[in-house]
XYZ file of C-alpha atoms in Angstrom:
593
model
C 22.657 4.285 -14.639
C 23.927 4.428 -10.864
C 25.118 7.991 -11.419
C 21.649 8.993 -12.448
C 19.942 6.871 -9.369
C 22.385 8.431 -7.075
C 21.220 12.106 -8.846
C 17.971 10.664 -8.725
C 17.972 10.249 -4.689
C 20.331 13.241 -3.961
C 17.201 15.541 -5.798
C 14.513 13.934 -3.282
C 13.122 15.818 -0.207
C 14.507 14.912 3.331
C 11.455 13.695 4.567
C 11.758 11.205 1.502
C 15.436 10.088 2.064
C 14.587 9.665 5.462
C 11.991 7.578 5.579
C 13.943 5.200 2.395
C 16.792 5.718 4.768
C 14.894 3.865 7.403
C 13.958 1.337 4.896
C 17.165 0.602 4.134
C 18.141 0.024 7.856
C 15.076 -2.590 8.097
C 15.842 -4.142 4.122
C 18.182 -6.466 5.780
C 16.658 -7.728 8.695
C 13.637 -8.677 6.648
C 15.688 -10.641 4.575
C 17.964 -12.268 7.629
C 14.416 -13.760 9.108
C 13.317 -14.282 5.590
C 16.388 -16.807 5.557
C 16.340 -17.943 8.668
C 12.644 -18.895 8.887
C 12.436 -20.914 5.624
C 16.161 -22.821 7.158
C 13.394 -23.695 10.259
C 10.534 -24.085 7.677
C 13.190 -27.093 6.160
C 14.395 -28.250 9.394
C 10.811 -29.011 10.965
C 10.176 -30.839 7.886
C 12.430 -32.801 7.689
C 11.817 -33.536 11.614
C 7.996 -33.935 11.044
C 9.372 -36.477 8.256
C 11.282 -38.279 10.605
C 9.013 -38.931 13.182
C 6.193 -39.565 10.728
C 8.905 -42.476 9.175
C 9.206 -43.498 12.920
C 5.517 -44.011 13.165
C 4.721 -46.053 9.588
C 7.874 -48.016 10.800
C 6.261 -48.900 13.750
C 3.315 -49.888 11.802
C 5.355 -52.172 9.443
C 5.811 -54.167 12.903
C 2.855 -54.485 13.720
C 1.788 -55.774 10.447
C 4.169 -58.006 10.082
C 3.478 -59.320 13.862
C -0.395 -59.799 12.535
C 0.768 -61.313 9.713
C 3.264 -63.703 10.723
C 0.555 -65.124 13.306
C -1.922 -65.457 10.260
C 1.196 -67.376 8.272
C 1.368 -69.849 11.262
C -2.099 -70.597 11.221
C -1.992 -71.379 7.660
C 0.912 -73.806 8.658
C -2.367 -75.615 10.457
C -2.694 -78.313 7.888
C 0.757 -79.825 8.479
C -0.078 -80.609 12.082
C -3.517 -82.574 11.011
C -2.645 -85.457 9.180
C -6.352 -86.232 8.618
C -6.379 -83.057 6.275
C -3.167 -83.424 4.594
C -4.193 -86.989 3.622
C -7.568 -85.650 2.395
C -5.957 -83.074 0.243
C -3.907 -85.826 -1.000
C -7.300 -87.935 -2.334
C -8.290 -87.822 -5.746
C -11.690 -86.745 -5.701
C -14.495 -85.892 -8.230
C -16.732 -82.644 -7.698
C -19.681 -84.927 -7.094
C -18.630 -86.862 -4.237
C -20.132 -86.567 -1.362
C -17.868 -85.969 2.168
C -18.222 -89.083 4.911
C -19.591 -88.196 8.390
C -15.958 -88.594 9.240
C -14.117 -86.553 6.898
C -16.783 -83.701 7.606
C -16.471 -83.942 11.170
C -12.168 -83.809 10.710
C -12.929 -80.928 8.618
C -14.984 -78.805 10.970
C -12.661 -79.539 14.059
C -9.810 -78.170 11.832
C -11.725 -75.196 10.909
C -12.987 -74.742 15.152
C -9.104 -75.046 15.516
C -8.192 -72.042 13.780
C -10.682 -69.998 15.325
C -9.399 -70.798 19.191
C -8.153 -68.449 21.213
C -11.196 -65.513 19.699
C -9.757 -65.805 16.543
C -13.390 -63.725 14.993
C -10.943 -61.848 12.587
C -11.078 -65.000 10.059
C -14.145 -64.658 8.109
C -13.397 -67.735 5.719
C -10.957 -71.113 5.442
C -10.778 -72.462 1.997
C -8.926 -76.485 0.897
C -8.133 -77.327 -2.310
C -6.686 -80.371 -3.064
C -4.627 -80.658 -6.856
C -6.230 -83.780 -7.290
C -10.041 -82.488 -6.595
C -10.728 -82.356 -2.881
C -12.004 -79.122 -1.405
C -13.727 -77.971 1.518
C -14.786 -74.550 1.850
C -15.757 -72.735 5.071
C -17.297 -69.494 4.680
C -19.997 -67.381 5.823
C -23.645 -67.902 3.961
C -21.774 -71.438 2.306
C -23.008 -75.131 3.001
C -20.111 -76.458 4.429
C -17.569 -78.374 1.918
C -19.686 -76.127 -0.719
C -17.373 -77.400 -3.900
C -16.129 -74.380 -5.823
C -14.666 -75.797 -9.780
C -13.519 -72.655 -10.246
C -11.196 -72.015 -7.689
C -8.006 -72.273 -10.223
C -9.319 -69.265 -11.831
C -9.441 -67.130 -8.416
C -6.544 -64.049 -8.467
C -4.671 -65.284 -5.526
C -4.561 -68.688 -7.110
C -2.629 -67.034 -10.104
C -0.073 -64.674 -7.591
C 0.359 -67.890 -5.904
C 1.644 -69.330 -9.339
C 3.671 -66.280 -10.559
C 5.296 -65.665 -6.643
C 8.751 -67.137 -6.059
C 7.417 -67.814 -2.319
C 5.245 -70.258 -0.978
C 2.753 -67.859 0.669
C 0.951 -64.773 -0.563
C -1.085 -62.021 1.114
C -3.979 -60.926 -1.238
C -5.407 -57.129 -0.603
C -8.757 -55.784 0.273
C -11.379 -57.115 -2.090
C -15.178 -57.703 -1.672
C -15.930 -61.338 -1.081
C -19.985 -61.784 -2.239
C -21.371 -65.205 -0.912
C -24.243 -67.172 -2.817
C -26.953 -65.736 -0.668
C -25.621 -62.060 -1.674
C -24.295 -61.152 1.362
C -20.702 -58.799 0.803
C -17.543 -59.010 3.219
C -14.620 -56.884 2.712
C -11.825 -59.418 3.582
C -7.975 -59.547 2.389
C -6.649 -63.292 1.720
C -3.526 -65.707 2.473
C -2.412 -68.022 0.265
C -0.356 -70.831 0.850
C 1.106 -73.503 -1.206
C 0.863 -77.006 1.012
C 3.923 -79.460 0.141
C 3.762 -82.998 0.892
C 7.253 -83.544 3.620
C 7.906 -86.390 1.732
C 8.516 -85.586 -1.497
C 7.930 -82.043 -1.501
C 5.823 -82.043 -3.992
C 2.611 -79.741 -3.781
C -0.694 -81.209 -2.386
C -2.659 -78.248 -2.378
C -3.860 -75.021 -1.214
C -5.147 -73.170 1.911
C -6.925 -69.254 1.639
C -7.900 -67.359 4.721
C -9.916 -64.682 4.182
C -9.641 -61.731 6.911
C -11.411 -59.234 8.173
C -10.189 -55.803 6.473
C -10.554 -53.647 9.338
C -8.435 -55.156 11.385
C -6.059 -53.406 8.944
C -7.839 -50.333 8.959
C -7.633 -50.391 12.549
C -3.897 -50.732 12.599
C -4.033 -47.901 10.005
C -6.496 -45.361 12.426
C -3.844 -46.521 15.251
C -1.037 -43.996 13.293
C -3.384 -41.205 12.276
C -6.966 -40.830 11.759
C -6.664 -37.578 9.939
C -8.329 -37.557 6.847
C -5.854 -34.922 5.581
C -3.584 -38.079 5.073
C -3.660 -40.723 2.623
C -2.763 -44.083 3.770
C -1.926 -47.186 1.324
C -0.803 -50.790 1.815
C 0.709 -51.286 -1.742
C 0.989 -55.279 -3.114
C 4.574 -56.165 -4.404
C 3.217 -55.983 -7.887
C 2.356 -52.076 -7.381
C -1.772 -52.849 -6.706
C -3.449 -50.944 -4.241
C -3.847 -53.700 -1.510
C -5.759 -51.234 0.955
C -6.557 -47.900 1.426
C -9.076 -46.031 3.238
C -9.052 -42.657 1.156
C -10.382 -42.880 -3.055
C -7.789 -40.411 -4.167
C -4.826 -42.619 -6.224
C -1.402 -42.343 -4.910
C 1.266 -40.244 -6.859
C 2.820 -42.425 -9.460
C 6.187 -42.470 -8.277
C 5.351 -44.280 -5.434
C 5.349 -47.614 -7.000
C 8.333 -47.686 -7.508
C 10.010 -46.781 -3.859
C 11.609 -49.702 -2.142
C 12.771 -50.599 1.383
C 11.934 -47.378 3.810
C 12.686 -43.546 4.050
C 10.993 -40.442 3.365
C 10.313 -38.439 0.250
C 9.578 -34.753 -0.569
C 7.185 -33.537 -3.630
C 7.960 -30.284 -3.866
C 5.160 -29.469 -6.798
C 2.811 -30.995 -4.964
C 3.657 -29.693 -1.546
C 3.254 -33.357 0.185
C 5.826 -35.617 2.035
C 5.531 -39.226 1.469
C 6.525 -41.630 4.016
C 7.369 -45.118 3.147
C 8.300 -48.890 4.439
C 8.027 -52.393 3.829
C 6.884 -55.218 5.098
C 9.216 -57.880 5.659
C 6.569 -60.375 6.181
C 4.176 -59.325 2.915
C 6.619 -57.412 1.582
C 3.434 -54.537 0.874
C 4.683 -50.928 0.791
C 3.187 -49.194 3.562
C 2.943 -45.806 2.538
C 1.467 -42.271 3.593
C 1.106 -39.190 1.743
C 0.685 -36.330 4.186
C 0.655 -32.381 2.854
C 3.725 -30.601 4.450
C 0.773 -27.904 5.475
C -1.020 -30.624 7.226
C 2.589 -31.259 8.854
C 3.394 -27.802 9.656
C -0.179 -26.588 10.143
C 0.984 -25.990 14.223
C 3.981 -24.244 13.347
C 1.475 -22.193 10.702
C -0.191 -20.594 13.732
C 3.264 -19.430 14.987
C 4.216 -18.261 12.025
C 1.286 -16.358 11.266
C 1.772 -15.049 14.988
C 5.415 -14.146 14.407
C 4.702 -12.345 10.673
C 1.559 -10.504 12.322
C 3.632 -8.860 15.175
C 6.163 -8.706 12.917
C 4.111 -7.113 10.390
C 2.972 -4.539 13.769
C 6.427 -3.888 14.818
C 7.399 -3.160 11.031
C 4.530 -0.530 10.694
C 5.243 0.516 14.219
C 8.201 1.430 13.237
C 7.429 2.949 9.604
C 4.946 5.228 11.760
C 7.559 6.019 14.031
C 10.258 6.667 11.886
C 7.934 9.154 9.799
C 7.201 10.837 12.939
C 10.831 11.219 13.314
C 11.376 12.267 9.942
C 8.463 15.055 9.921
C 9.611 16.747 12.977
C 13.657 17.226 12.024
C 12.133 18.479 8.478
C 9.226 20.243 9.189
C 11.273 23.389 10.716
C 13.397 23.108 7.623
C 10.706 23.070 5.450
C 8.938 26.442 7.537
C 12.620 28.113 7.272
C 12.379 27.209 3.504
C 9.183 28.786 2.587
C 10.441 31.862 5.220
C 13.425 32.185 3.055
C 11.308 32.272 -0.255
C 9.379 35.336 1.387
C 12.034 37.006 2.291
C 13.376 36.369 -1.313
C 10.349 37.751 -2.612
C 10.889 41.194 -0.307
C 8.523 40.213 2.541
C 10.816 41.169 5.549
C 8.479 41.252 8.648
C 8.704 37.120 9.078
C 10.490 34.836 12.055
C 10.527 31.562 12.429
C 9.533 30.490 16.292
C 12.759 28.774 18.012
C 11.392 25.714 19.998
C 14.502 24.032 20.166
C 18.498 24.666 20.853
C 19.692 21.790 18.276
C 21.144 22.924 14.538
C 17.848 23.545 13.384
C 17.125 25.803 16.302
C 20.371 27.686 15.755
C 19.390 28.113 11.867
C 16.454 29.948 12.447
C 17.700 31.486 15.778
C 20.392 32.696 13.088
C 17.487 33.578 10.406
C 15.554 35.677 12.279
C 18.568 37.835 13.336
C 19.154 38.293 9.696
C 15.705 38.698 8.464
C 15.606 41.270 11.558
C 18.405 43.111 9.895
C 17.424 42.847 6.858
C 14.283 44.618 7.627
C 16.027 47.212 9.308
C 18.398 47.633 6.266
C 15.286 48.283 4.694
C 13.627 51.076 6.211
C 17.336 53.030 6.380
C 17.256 52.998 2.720
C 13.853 53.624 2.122
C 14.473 56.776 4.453
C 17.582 57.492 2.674
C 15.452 57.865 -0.516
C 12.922 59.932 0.950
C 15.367 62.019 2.616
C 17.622 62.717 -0.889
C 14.089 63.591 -2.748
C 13.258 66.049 -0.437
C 16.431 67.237 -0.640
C 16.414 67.457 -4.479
C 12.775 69.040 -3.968
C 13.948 71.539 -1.352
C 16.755 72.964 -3.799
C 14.196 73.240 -6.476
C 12.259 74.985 -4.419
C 15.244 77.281 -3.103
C 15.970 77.836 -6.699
C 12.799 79.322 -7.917
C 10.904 82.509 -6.577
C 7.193 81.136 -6.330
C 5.930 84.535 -6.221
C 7.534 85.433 -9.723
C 6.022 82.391 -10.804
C 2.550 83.317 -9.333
C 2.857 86.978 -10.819
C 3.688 85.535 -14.033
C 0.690 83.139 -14.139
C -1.796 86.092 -13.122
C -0.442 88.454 -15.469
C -1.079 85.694 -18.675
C -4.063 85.263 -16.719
C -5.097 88.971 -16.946
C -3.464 89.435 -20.364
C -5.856 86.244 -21.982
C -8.739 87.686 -20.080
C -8.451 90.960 -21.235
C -7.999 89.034 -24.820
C -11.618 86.726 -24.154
C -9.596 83.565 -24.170
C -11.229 81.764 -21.359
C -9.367 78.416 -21.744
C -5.928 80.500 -21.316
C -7.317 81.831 -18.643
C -8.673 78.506 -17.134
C -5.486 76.811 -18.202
C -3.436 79.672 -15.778
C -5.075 79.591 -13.038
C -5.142 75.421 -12.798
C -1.500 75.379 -13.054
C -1.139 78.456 -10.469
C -3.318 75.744 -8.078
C -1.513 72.977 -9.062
C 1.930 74.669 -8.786
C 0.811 76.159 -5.341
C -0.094 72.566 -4.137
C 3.226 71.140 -5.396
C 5.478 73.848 -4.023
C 3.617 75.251 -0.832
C 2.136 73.536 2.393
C 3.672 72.403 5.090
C 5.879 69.839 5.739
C 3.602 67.372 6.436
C 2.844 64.301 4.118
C -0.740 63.028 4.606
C -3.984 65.925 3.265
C -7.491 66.046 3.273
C -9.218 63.627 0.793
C -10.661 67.254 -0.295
C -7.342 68.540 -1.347
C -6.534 65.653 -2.595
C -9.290 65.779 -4.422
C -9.223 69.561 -5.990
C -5.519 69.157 -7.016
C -6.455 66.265 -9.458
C -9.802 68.001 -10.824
C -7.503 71.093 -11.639
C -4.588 68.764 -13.220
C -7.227 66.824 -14.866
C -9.060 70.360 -16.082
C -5.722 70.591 -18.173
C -5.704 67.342 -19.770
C -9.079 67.795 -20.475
C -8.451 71.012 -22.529
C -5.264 69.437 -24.190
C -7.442 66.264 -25.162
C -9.960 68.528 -26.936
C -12.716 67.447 -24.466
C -12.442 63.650 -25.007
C -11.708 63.285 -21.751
C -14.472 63.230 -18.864
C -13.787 63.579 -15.303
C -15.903 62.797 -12.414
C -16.101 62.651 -8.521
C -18.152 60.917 -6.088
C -16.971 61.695 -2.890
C -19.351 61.472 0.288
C -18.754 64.785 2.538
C -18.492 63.147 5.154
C -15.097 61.309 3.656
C -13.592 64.628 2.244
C -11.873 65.456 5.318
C -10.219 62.246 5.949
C -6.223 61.927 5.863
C -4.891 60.831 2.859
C -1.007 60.854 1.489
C -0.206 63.768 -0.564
C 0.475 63.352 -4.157
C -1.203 60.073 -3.895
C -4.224 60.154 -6.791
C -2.664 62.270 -9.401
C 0.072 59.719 -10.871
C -3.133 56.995 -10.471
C -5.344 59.152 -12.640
C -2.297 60.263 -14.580
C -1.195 56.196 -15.388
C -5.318 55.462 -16.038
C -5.567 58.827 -18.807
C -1.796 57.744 -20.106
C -2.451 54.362 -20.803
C -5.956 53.485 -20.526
C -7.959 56.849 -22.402
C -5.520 58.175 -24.702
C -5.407 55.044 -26.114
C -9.478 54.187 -26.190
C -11.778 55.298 -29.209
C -14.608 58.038 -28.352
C -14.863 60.024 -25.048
C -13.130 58.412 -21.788
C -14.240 58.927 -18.487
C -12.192 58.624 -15.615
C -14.237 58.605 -12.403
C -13.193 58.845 -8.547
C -15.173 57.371 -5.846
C -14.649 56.649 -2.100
C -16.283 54.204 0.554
C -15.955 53.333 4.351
C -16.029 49.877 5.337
C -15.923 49.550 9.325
C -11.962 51.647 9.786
C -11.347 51.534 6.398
C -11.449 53.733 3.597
C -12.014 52.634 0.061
C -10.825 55.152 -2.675
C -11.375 53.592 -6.449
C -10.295 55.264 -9.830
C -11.896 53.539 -12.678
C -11.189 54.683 -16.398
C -13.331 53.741 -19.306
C -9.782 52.809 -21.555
C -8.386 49.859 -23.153
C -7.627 47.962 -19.989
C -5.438 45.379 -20.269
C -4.297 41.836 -20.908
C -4.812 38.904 -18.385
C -0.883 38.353 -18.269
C 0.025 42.112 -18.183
C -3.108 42.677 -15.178
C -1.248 39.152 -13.905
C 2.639 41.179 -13.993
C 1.575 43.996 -12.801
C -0.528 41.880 -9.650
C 2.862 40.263 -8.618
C 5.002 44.074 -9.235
C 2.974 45.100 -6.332
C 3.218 42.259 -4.293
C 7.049 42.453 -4.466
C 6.974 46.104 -4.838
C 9.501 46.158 -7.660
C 8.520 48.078 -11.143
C 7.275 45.728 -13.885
C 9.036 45.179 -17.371
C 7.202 46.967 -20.225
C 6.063 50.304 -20.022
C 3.742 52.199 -17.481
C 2.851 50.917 -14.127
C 6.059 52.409 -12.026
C 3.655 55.453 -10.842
C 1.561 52.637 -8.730
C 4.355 50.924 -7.473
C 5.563 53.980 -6.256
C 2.303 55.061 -4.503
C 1.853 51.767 -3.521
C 4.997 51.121 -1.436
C 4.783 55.040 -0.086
C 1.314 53.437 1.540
C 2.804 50.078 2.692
C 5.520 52.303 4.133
C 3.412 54.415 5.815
C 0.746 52.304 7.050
C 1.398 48.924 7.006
C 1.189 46.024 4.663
C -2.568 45.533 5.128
C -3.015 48.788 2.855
C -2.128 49.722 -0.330
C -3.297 48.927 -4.106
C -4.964 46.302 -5.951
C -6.399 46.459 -9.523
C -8.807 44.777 -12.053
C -8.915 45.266 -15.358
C -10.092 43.731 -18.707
C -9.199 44.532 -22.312
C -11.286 46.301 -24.104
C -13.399 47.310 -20.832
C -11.367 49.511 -18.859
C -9.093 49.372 -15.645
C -10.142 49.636 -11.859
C -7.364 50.899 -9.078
C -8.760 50.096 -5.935
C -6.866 52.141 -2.727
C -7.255 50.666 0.747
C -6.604 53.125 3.554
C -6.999 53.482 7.086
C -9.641 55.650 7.896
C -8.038 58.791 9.846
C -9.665 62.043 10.334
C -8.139 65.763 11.082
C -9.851 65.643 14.625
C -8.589 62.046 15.530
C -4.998 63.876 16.145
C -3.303 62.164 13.484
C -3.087 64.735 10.748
């Protein structure tokens, strides 16, 4: 598995290993902050946690300051012996309160509320054997309630192990309908004698006094306050969402992280109530400052990453992009195309590699031409001691005496026959030196050669010309149409049904001239017409047979005139082949010829 990875990344471009390369590099810094920035993530939270346990402890205080004063005033009876000895009288639901006991009663009551005392909203006696009194607002005063043993705090006071109890928020509805939101202290009143119990005192409170001791630590509504009763109850809360379960059960103070739920909770007690002050706060909420610097540090890191993606690519592109250019040079050259360079912008490696390349492409090129001109040079050579060997005048003589000798015998195609391959012969072995014609030469020594194919075919071949005048006396290379016309009656005609007709045609386009041979034969396949397309791009012969007399005239033209001339062809079986010949268009009188 590695070995074929490693394969797997040895077999990618540079550009690619580069650029992974620079991924690589970055790989572990990304994971270093990655690290380090969830270690700060943990460490702020757990300072957020802290000071958030700081500020609920603060608020236990304070609670327990408020109530501690509320559990001395409820120590009130004890210093009025007027209402301790009232609580003490038996007394029936119908009896009526004496000028003197109501009087007692109400100064007790004023009492309490000294000092702007407006948070107490209600004072309630009870008595164990019957008396009450009952101040409260929208009640007659000493407003007898027989009820009172079924109240809840009466029942907490009974189940507690203290003497006192703090009751939470609850909705106090008086007999004219009016509603107070109020929380309640209970106390148990002993007789210092025997210590026996007496009775009872409630005083019901105003609830936002708590809720403003709860607004003092936070007033965000993203947190959830709750003063918890010992027994787990909800004593207040401003919020309607429950708390998580487990927080009934958390005792004494600390801090506590739900990791599911993505909340801290923060948690004390009250020494005085013992309530569980608690506050569930989302760490988000928590860290929602340190958010915005995150999301500041992972945008410009995010900038600087791409940044440096962008830049590294850059990098990457320009070492590779010469390497790729010397590349696809190199496949040209492989292919035969000699007459490339690579431009040197640089003196680095890669601008000593193609300083390097063009040298040898350079050479390579002129390696070229010597052999080509080593060919041409042993050819003529083999040509001239043909010609030294044979006496063209015996051959002429020869060829007019079977000339005269089928004349005299009325065979007309003999004599026909003779006197094209006298031409043809006088073409091929006389002239000058020079390689390049007139198109009308050209011309007339492929009309007599194909004059002689036509009588060896039986007629079934056609030949025909359509050559403006004022083309005929432009410069063509010599030999160049017979082995076209030759390779079109070969393999195109010969091998057709019926007559064939084999037709040459010339055009000028601005300085060029267009010479096209088109044959009427079997043409030929789209792979073989594909084969022969790339032969003469590469100028090498193609496998299978036919097609080396085109390369050959091809690459004499390339040669001679550049690689902007030479042949290209169309064909399709069963329709016939077209040779198209792209020249330069020279004339005798433009000093060329």
């Amino acid at each position: 598995m590695k070995r074929s990875l490693l394969q797997a990344y040895k077999d990618q471009p540079l550009l690619t290993k580069l650029i992974l390369f620079h991924f690589v590099l970055i790989a572990p810094l990304l994971i270093m902050g990655y690290i380090m920035y969830n270690s700060f993530v943990s460490s702020m939270e757990q300072k957020v946690g802290n000071d958030q346990e700081d500020l609920i402890q603060q608020l236990a205080i304070n609670i327990d300051t408020y109530m501690e004063e509320l559990n001395r005033l409820s120590l009130s009876p004890y210093q009025d012996a007027s209402v301790m000895e009232y609580l003490k009288t038996p007394r029936n639901p119908e009896d009526v309160l004496s000028i003197d006991q109501l009087w007692r009663l109400r100064q007790f009551v004023k009492q309490l509320s000294l000092n702007g005392r407006v948070d107490i909203r209600g004072v309630a006696l009870y008595g164990i054997q019957g008396a009450a009194y009952i101040d409260r607002p929208d009640v007659p005063d000493g407003q007898y309630n027989p009820e009172w043993k079924q109240e809840a705090w009466y029942q907490k006071v009974l189940e507690g192990s203290g003497r006192v109890w703090f009751i939470g928020d609850h909705t106090y509805v008086s007999n004219r309908g009016g509603t107070y939101q109020v929380f309640t202290l209970a106390r148990e009143l002993l007789d210092l004698d025997n210590g026996q119990t007496v009775g009872y005192i409630t005083l019901d409170v105003d609830s936002s006094v708590l809720k403003g001791m709860l607004e003092q630590v936070s007033v965000d509504y993203d947190k959830d306050m709750y003063l918890l009763e010992k027994s787990g109850d909800i004593a207040f809360t401003r919020t309607d969402r429950e708390p998580p379960p487990i927080v009934k059960g958390l005792q004494g103070a600390g801090n506590l992280h739900l990791s599911k739920e993505g909340k801290i909770v923060i948690y004390n007690t009250s020494k005085v109530t013992g309530w569980r002050i608690v506050e569930v706060v989302p760490v988000a909420f928590l860290l929602k400052d340190m958010n915005v610097v995150r999301n500041f540090i992972l945008l410009a890191a995010g900038i600087s990453l791409l940044i440096s993606l962008l830049f590294s690519i850059w990098i990457a592109v320009r070492i590779t992009k010469p390497i790729s250019l010397l590349r696809n040079l190199m496949k040209r050259v492989e292919h035969g195309e000699l007459n490339v360079s690579i431009p040197i912008t640089s003196r680095d490696e890669i601008g000593q590699l193609g300083h390097t390349f063009n040298i040898m492409a350079s050479r390579l090129k002129q390696l070229g031409y010597r052999l080509f001109e080593m060919e041409i040079r042993e050819k003529n050579s083999q040509i001239a001691v043909l010609q030294s060997q044979i006496n063209p005048h015996f051959l002429y003589n020869t060829l007019g005496a079977i000339s005269m000798y089928a004349d005299v015998q009325g065979n007309t195609e003999v004599v026909q026959m003779t006197n094209n391959l006298s031409r043809l012969l006088r073409y091929s072995v006389g002239g000058n030196d020079s390689n390049e014609v007139e198109l009308r030469r050209e011309v007339e020594h492929v009309s007599g050669y194909m004059s002689i194919l036509q009588v060896r075919s039986d007629n079934r071949l056609r030949f025909e010309t359509k050559i403006p005048e004022e083309l005929a006396g432009c410069s063509v290379l010599r030999f160049m149409l017979q082995p076209i016309v030759e390779n079109a009656v070969m393999h195109g005609i010969e091998k057709a049904e019926g007559v064939g007709v084999v037709e040459l045609s010339a055009v000028q386009e601005d300085d060029i001239l267009h010479i096209t041979v088109t044959d009427t034969g079997v043409g030929m396949s789209k792979s073989r017409l594909h084969e022969l397309r790339v032969s003469l791009q590469r100028e090498t012969a193609p496998e299978g047979p036919g097609g080396y007399g085109l390369i050959n005239v091809h690459r004499r033209i390339v040669l001679r005139y550049g690689k902007q001339y030479g042949l290209s062809i169309d064909s399709r079986a069963g329709e016939g082949t077209v040779v198209h010949i792209h020249l330069p268009l020279r004339k005798e009188e433009d000093g060329h010829v």
